[in-house]
Short mmCIF file of C-alpha atoms in Angstrom, two decimals:
data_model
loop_
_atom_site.label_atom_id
_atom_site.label_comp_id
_atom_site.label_asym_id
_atom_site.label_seq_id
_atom_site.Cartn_x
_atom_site.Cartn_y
_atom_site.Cartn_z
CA UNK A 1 57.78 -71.49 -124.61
CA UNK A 2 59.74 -74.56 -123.51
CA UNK A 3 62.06 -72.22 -121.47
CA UNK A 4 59.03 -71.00 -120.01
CA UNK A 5 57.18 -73.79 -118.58
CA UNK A 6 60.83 -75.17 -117.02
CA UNK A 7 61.10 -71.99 -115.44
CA UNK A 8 57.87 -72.25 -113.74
CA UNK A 9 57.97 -75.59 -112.69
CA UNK A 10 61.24 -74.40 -110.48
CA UNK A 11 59.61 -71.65 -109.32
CA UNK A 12 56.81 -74.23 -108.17
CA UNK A 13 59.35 -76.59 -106.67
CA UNK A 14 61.30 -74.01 -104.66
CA UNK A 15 57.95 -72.47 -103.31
CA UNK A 16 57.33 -76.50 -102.04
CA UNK A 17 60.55 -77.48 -100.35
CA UNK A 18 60.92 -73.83 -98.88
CA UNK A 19 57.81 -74.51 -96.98
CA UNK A 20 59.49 -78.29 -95.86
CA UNK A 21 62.76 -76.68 -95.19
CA UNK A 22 61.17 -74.17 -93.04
CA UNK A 23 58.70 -77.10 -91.54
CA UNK A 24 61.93 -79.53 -90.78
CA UNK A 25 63.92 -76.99 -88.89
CA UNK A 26 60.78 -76.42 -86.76
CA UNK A 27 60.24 -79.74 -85.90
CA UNK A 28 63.17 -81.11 -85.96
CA UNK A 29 62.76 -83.73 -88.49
CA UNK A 30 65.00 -86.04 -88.41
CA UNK A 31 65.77 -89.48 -90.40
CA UNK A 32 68.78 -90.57 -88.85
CA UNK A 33 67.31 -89.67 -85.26
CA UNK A 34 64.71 -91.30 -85.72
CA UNK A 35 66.48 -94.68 -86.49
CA UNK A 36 68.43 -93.57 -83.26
CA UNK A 37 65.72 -93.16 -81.09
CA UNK A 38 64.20 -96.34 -81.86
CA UNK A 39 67.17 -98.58 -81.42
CA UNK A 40 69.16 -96.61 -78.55
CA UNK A 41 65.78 -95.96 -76.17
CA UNK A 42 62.57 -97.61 -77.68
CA UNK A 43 60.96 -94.49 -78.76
CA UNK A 44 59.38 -94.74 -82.68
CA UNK A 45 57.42 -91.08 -82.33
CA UNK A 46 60.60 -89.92 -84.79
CA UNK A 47 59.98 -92.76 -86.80
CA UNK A 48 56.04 -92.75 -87.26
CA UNK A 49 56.77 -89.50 -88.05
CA UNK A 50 58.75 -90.52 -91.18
CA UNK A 51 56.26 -93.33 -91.70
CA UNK A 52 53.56 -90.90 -91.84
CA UNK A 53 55.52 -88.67 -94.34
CA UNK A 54 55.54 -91.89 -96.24
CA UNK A 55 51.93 -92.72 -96.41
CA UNK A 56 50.80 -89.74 -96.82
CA UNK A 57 52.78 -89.29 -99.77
CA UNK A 58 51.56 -92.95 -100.90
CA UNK A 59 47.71 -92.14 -100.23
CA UNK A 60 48.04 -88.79 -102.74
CA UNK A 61 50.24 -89.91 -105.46
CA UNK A 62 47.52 -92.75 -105.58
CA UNK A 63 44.83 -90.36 -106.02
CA UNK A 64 46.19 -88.24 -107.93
CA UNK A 65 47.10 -91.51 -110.31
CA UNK A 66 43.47 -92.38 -109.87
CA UNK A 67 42.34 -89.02 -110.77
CA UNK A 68 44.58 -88.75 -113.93
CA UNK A 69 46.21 -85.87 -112.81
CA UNK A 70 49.65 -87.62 -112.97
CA UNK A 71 50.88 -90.10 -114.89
CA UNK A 72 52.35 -92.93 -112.71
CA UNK A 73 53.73 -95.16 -115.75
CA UNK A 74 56.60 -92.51 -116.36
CA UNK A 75 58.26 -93.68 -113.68
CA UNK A 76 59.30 -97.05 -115.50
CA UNK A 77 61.51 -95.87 -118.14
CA UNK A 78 65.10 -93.77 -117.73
CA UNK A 79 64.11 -92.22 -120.53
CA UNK A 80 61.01 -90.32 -118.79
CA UNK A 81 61.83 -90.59 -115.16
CA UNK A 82 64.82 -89.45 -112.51
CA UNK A 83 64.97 -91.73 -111.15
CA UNK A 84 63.30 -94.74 -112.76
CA UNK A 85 61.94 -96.06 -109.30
CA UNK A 86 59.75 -98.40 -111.47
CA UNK A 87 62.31 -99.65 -114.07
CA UNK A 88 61.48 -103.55 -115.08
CA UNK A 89 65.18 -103.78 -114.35
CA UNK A 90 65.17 -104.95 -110.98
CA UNK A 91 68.90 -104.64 -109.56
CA UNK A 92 68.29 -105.67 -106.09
CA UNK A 93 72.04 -106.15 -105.30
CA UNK A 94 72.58 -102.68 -106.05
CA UNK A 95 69.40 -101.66 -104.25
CA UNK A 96 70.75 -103.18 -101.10
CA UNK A 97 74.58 -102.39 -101.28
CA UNK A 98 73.64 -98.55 -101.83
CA UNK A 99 71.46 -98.45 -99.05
CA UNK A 100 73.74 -100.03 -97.19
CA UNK A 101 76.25 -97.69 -97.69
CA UNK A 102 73.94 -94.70 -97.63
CA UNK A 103 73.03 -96.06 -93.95
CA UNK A 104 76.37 -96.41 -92.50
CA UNK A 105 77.12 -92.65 -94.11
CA UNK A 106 74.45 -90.70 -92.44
CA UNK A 107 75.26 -91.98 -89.43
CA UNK A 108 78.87 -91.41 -89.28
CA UNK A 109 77.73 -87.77 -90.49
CA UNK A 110 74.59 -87.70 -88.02
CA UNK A 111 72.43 -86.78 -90.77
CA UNK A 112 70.88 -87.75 -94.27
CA UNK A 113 71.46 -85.81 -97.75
CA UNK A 114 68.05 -83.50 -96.29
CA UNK A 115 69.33 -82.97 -92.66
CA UNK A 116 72.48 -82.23 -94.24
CA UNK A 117 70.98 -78.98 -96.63
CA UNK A 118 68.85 -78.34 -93.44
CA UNK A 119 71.90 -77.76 -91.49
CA UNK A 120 73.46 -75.66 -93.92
CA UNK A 121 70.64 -73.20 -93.84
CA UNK A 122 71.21 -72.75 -89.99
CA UNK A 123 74.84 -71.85 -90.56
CA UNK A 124 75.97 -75.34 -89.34
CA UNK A 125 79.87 -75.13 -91.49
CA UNK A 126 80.29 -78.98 -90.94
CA UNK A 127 77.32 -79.76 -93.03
CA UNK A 128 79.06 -77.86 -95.43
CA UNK A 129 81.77 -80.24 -95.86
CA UNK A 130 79.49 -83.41 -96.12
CA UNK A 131 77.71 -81.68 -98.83
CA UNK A 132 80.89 -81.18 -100.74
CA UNK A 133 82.43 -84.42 -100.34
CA UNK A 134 78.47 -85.90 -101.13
CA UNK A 135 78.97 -84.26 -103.97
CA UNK A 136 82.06 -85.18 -105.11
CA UNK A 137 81.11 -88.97 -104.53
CA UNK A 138 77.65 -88.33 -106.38
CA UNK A 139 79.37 -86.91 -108.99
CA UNK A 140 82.03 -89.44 -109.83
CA UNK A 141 79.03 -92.16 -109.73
CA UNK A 142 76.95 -90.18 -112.26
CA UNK A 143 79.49 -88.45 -114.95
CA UNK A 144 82.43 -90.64 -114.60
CA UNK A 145 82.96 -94.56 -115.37
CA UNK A 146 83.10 -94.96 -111.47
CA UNK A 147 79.88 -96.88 -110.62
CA UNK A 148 80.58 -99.33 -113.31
CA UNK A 149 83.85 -100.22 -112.78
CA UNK A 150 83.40 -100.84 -108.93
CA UNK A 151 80.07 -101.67 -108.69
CA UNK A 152 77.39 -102.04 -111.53
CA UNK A 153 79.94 -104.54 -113.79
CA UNK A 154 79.32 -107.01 -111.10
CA UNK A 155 75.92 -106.21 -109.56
CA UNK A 156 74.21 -105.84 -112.74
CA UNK A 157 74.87 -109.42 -113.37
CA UNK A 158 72.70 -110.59 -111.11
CA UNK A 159 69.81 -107.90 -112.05
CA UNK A 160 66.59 -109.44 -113.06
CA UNK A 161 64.51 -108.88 -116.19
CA UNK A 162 60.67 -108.70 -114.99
CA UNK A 163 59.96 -108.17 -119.09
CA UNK A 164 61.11 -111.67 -119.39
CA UNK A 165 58.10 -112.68 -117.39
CA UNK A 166 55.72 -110.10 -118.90
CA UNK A 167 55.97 -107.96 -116.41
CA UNK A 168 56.63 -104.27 -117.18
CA UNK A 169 57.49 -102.31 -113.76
CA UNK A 170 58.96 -103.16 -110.70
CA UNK A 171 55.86 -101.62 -108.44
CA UNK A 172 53.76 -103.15 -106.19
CA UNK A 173 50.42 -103.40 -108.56
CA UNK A 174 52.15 -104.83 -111.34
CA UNK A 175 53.47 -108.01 -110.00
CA UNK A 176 50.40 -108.76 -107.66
CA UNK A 177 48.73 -108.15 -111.04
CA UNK A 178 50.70 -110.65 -112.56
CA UNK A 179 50.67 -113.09 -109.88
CA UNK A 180 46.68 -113.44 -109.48
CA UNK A 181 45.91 -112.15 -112.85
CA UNK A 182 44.14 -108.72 -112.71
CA UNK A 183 44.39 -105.42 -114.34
CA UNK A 184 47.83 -103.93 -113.51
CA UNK A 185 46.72 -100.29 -112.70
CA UNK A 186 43.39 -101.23 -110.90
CA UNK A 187 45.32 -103.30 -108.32
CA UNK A 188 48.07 -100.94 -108.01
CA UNK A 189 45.50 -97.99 -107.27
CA UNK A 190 43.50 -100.85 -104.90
CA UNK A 191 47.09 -101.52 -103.13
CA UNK A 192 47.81 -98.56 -102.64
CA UNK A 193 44.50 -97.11 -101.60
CA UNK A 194 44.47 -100.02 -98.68
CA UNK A 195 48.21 -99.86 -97.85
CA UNK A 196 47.94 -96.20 -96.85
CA UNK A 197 44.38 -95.70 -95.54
CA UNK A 198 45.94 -98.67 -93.12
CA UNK A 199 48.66 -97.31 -92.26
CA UNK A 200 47.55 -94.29 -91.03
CA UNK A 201 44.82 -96.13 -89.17
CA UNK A 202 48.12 -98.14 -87.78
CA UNK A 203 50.37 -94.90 -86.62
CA UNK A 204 46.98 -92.81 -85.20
CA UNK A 205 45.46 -95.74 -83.47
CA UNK A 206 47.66 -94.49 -79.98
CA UNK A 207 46.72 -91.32 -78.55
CA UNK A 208 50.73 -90.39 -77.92
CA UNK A 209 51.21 -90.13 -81.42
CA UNK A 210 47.81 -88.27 -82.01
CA UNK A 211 48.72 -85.29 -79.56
CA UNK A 212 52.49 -85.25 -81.09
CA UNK A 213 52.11 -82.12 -83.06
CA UNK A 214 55.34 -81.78 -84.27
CA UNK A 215 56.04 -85.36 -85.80
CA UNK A 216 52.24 -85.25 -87.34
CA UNK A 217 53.60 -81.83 -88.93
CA UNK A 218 56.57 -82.52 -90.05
CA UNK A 219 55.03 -86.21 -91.58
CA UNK A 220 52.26 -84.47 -93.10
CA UNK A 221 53.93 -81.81 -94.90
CA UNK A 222 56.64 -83.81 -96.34
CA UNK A 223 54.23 -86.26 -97.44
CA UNK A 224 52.18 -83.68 -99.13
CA UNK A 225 55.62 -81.96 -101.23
CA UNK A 226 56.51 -85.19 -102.02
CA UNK A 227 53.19 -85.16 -103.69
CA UNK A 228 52.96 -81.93 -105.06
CA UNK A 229 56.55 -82.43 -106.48
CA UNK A 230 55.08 -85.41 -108.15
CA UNK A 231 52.08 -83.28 -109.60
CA UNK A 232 54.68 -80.73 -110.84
CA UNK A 233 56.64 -83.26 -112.53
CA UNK A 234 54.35 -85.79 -113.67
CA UNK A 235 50.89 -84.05 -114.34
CA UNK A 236 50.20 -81.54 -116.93
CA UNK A 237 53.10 -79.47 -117.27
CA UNK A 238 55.78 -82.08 -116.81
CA UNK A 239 54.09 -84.15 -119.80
CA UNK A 240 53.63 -80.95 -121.73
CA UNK A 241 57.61 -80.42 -120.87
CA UNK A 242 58.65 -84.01 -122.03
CA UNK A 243 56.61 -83.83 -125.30
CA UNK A 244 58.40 -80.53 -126.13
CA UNK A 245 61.93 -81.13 -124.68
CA UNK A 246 63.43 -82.51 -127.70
CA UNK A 247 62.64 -79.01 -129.44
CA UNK A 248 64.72 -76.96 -126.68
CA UNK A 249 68.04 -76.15 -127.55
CA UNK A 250 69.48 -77.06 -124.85
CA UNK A 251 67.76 -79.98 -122.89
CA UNK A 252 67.92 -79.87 -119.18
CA UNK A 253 69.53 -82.52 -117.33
CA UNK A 254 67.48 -85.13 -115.76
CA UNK A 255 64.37 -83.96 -117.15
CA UNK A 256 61.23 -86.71 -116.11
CA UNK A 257 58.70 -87.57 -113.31
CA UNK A 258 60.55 -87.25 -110.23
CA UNK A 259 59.87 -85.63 -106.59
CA UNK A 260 62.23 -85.32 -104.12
CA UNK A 261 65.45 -87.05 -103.77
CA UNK A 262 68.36 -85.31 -101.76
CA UNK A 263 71.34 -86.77 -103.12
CA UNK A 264 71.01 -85.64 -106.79
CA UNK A 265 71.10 -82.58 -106.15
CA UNK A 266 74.52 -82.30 -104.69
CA UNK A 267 76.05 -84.56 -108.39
CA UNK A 268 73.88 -82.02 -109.77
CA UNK A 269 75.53 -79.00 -108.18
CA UNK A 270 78.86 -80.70 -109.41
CA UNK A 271 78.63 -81.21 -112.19
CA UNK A 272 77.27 -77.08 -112.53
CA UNK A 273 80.34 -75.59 -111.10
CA UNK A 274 82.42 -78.11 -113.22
CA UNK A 275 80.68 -77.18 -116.56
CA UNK A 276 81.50 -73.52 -115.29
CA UNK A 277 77.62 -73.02 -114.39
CA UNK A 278 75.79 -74.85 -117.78
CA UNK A 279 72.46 -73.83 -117.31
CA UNK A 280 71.78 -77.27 -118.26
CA UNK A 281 72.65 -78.29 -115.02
CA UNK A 282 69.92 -76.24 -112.97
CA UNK A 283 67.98 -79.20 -112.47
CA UNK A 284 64.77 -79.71 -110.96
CA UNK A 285 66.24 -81.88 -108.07
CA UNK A 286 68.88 -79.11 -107.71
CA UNK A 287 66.18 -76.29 -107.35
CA UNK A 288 64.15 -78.33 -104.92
CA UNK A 289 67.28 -79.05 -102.58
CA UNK A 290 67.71 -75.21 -103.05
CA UNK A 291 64.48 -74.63 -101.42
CA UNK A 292 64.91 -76.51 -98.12
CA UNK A 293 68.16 -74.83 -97.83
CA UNK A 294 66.73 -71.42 -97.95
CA UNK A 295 63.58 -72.35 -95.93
CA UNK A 296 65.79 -73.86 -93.32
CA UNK A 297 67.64 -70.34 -93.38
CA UNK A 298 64.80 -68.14 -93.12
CA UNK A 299 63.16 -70.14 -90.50
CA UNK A 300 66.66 -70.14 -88.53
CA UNK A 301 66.93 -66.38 -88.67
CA UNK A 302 63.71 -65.64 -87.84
CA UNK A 303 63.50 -67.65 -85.17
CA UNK A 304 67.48 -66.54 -84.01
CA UNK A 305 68.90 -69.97 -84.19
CA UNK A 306 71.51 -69.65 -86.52
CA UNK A 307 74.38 -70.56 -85.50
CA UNK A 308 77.58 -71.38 -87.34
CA UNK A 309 79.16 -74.42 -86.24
CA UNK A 310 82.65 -75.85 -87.18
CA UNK A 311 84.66 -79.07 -86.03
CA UNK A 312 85.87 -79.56 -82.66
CA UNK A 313 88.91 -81.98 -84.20
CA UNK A 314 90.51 -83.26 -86.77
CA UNK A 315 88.98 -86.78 -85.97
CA UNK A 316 85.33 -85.07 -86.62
CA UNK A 317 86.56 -83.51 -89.55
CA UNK A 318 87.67 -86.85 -91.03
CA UNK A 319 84.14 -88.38 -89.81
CA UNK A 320 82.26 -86.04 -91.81
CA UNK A 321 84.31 -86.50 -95.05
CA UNK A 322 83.78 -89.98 -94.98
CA UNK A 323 79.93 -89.62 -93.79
CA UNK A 324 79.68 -87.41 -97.53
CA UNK A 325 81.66 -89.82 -99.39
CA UNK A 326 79.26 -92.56 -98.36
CA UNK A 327 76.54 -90.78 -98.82
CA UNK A 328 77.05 -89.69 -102.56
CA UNK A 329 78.20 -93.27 -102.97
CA UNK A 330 75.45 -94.98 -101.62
CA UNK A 331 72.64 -92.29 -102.09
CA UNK A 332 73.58 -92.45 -106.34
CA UNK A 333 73.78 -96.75 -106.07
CA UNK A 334 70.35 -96.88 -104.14
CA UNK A 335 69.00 -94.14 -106.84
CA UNK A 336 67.92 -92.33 -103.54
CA UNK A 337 68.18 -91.33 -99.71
CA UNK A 338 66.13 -91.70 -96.80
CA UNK A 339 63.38 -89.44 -98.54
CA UNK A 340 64.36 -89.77 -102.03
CA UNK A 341 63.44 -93.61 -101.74
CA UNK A 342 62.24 -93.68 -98.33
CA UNK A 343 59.28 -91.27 -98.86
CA UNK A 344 59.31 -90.22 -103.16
CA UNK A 345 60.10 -94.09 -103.76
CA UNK A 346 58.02 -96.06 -101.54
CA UNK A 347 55.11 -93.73 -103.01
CA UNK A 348 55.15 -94.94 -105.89
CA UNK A 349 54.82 -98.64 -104.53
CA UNK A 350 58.29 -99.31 -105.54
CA UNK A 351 59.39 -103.10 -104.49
CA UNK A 352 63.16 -101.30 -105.14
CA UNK A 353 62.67 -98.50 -102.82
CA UNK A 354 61.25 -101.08 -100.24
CA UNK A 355 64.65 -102.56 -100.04
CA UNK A 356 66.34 -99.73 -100.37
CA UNK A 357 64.55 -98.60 -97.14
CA UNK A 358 65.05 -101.59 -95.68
CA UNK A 359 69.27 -101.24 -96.29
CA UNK A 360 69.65 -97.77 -95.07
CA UNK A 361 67.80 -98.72 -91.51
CA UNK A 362 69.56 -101.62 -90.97
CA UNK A 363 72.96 -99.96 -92.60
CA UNK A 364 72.35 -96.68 -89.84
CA UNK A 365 70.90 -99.16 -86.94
CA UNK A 366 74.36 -101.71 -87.44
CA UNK A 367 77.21 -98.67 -87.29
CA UNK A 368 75.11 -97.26 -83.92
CA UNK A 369 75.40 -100.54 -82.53
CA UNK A 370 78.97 -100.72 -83.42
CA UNK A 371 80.34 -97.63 -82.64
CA UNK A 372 77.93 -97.67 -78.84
CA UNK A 373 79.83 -100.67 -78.19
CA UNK A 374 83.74 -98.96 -79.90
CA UNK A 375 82.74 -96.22 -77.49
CA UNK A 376 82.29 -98.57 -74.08
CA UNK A 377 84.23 -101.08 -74.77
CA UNK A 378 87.36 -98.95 -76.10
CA UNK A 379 90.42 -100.95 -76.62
CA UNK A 380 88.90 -103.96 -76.23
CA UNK A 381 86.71 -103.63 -79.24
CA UNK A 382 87.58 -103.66 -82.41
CA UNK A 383 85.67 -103.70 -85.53
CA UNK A 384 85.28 -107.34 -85.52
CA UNK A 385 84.13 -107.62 -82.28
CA UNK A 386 81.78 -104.72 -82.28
CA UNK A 387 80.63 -105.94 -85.25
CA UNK A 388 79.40 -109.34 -84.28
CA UNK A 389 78.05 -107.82 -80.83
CA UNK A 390 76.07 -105.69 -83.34
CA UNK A 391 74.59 -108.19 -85.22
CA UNK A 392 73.82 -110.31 -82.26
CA UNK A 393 71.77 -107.38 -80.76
CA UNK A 394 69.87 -107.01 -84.05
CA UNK A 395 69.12 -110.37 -84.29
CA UNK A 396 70.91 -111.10 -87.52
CA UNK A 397 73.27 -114.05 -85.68
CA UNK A 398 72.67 -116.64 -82.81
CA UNK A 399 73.88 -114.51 -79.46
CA UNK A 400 76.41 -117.41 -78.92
CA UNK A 401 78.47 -116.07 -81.46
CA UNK A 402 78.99 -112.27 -80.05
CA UNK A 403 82.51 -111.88 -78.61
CA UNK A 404 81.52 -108.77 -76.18
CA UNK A 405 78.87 -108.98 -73.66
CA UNK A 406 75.67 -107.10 -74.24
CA UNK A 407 75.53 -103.63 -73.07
#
């Protein structure tokens, strides 16, 4: 019975991403680009676009909170969520450091952990080799003593306790709740009720962005699997599942409340072919990255653009193992990617996924800079250089202190 109900809660979540893989090759969805278009020429449509997927994904998960179709509180214990975006543990040093790291990796790889699956499904060979070196660095963060030693024995120091103050998750509603003294799941519904419903008024209030069809698309329907991914996970069946899970005999991994995240998947897929396929290890995240690679196929073949792609030199081939390292890394650090904490997070009002969102932008934005300015400059530039150019055009340091001119 158990068995079951797992089994058709995959089936549901491969039915949703195929339909966003098949929706992101058409439209081109982008994360990275987006970020690229917005510092390199001006242009946000990419970004609204992801903005959109974003609130969107905030207005549902609020209603369906409201409605009592999900149950939003599962997301504050490891124990019932994967990832616990909600956790009262709020480790905002590792929040920033992973996205930080996630950043600088999808840009070096010109792609995030979705892009990346998206790729593959169009026959693009390179993507292949992020993926596996993603998951190779996901993996040694998630079954091996690697994150602690080099980064959580440090950064969990700092990490602070919100249960010392009374305060039981790390979301939005709960510590304006706490602040001006009002039911915690009233004001988080009220937050994010007024958060979204403004938002949207914010990115359809031009009339560019109302007649882009393809951003509203792609924003829309992510926004809306994101939800329905929550509803799978979090609403009847995925309680039902949790309440009998303890009964299976074998318990699948990373069983709780979760949507989509793009970076699990690829530990996930690790840690499978390592356990010499342990059914244990066909995952809900794994089965949702699944379907976007297959949609992306389909949609490729149907519309004859497949087209396999390999390196051009060794220097790209290096690029792109690093770009996967950094992305496993980072991804499994931030507990998420540019949707997995960028869209899935930030709907659940997260104050973690916030700054997690935050990191990878900046992260992406800073190694653009720096390698625009590697790529003019040439010899004259090194990383210390371009790097303090960089920060001077973002605004993070006084101009003065830039040691190349602005390009």
């Amino acid at each position: 019975m158990e068995l079951e109900l797992y089994q058709n809660m995959l089936m549901l979540i491969f039915a949703t991403t195929f339909i966003m893989g098949w929706v992101v090759s058409k439209t081109d969805f982008c994360t990275m680009g987006a970020v690229s278009d917005w510092v390199n020429m001006g242009s946000t449509a990419r970004f609204k676009s992801w903005m959109l997927a974003a609130v969107s994904a905030l207005f549902l998960v609020t209603l369906l909170t409201y409605t009592e179709l999900i149950d939003s509180s599962l997301t504050q214990s490891n124990d019932t969520a994967s990832p616990p975006y909600n956790t009262p543990t709020f480790a905002w040093l590792r929040y920033l450091i992973g996205g930080l790291i996630f950043g600088i990796g999808m840009t070096i790889g010109s792609g995030c952990g979705n892009k990346t699956l998206v790729r593959i499904g169009a026959g693009n060979l390179k993507s292949v080799i992020i993926f596996a070196m993603m998951a190779f660095g996901a993996y040694l963060m998630m079954f091996t003593d690697f994150m602690y030693t080099f980064f959580l024995q440090w950064t969990s120091v700092l990490d602070v306790d919100l249960t010392e103050y009374d305060i039981n998750s790390q979301d939005l509603g709960a510590l304006t709740a706490h602040v001006i003294q009002t039911d915690v799941l009233n004001t988080k519904l009220i937050l994010g009720f007024v958060i979204s419903i403004a938002a949207l008024l914010y990115l359809f209030r031009t009339e560019d962005f109302r007649k882009d069809k393809h951003n509203i698309l792609a924003g829309l329907t992510i926004g809306i699997c994101v939800a329905i991914a929550w509803y799978i996970s979090s609403g009847p069946m995925g309680q039902e599942l949790l309440e009998e899970a303890e009964m299976m005999d074998a318990k699948p991994y990373a069983l709780g409340a979760q949507s989509l995240t793009f970076v699990a998947p690829s530990g996930h897929f690790s840690a499978l072919v390592s356990s010499t396929f342990d059914s244990t290890y066909i995952t809900f995240a794994l089965i949702a990255g699944l379907g976007v690679l297959v949609g992306s196929f389909f949609y490729a073949i149907l519309n004859q653009s497949f087209r396999l792609e390999w390196f051009n030199s060794v220097s790209d081939l290096i690029n792109h193992i690093i770009s996967g390292l950094l992305m496993g890394i980072g991804g499994v650090l931030g507990m998420g990617c540019t949707i997995g904490q960028g869209v899935t997070g930030v709907s659940t009002l997260s104050l973690g996924s916030l700054i997690v969102l935050g990191s990878i932008v900046f992260g992406s934005a800073l190694t653009m800079k720096i390698r625009y300015y590697q790529l003019v400059y040439e010899d004259e530039a090194n990383l210390y250089t371009a790097t303090m150019a960089s920060l001077a055009d973002l605004k993070c340091i006084p101009n003065k202190w830039r040691c190349l001119d602005h390009v």
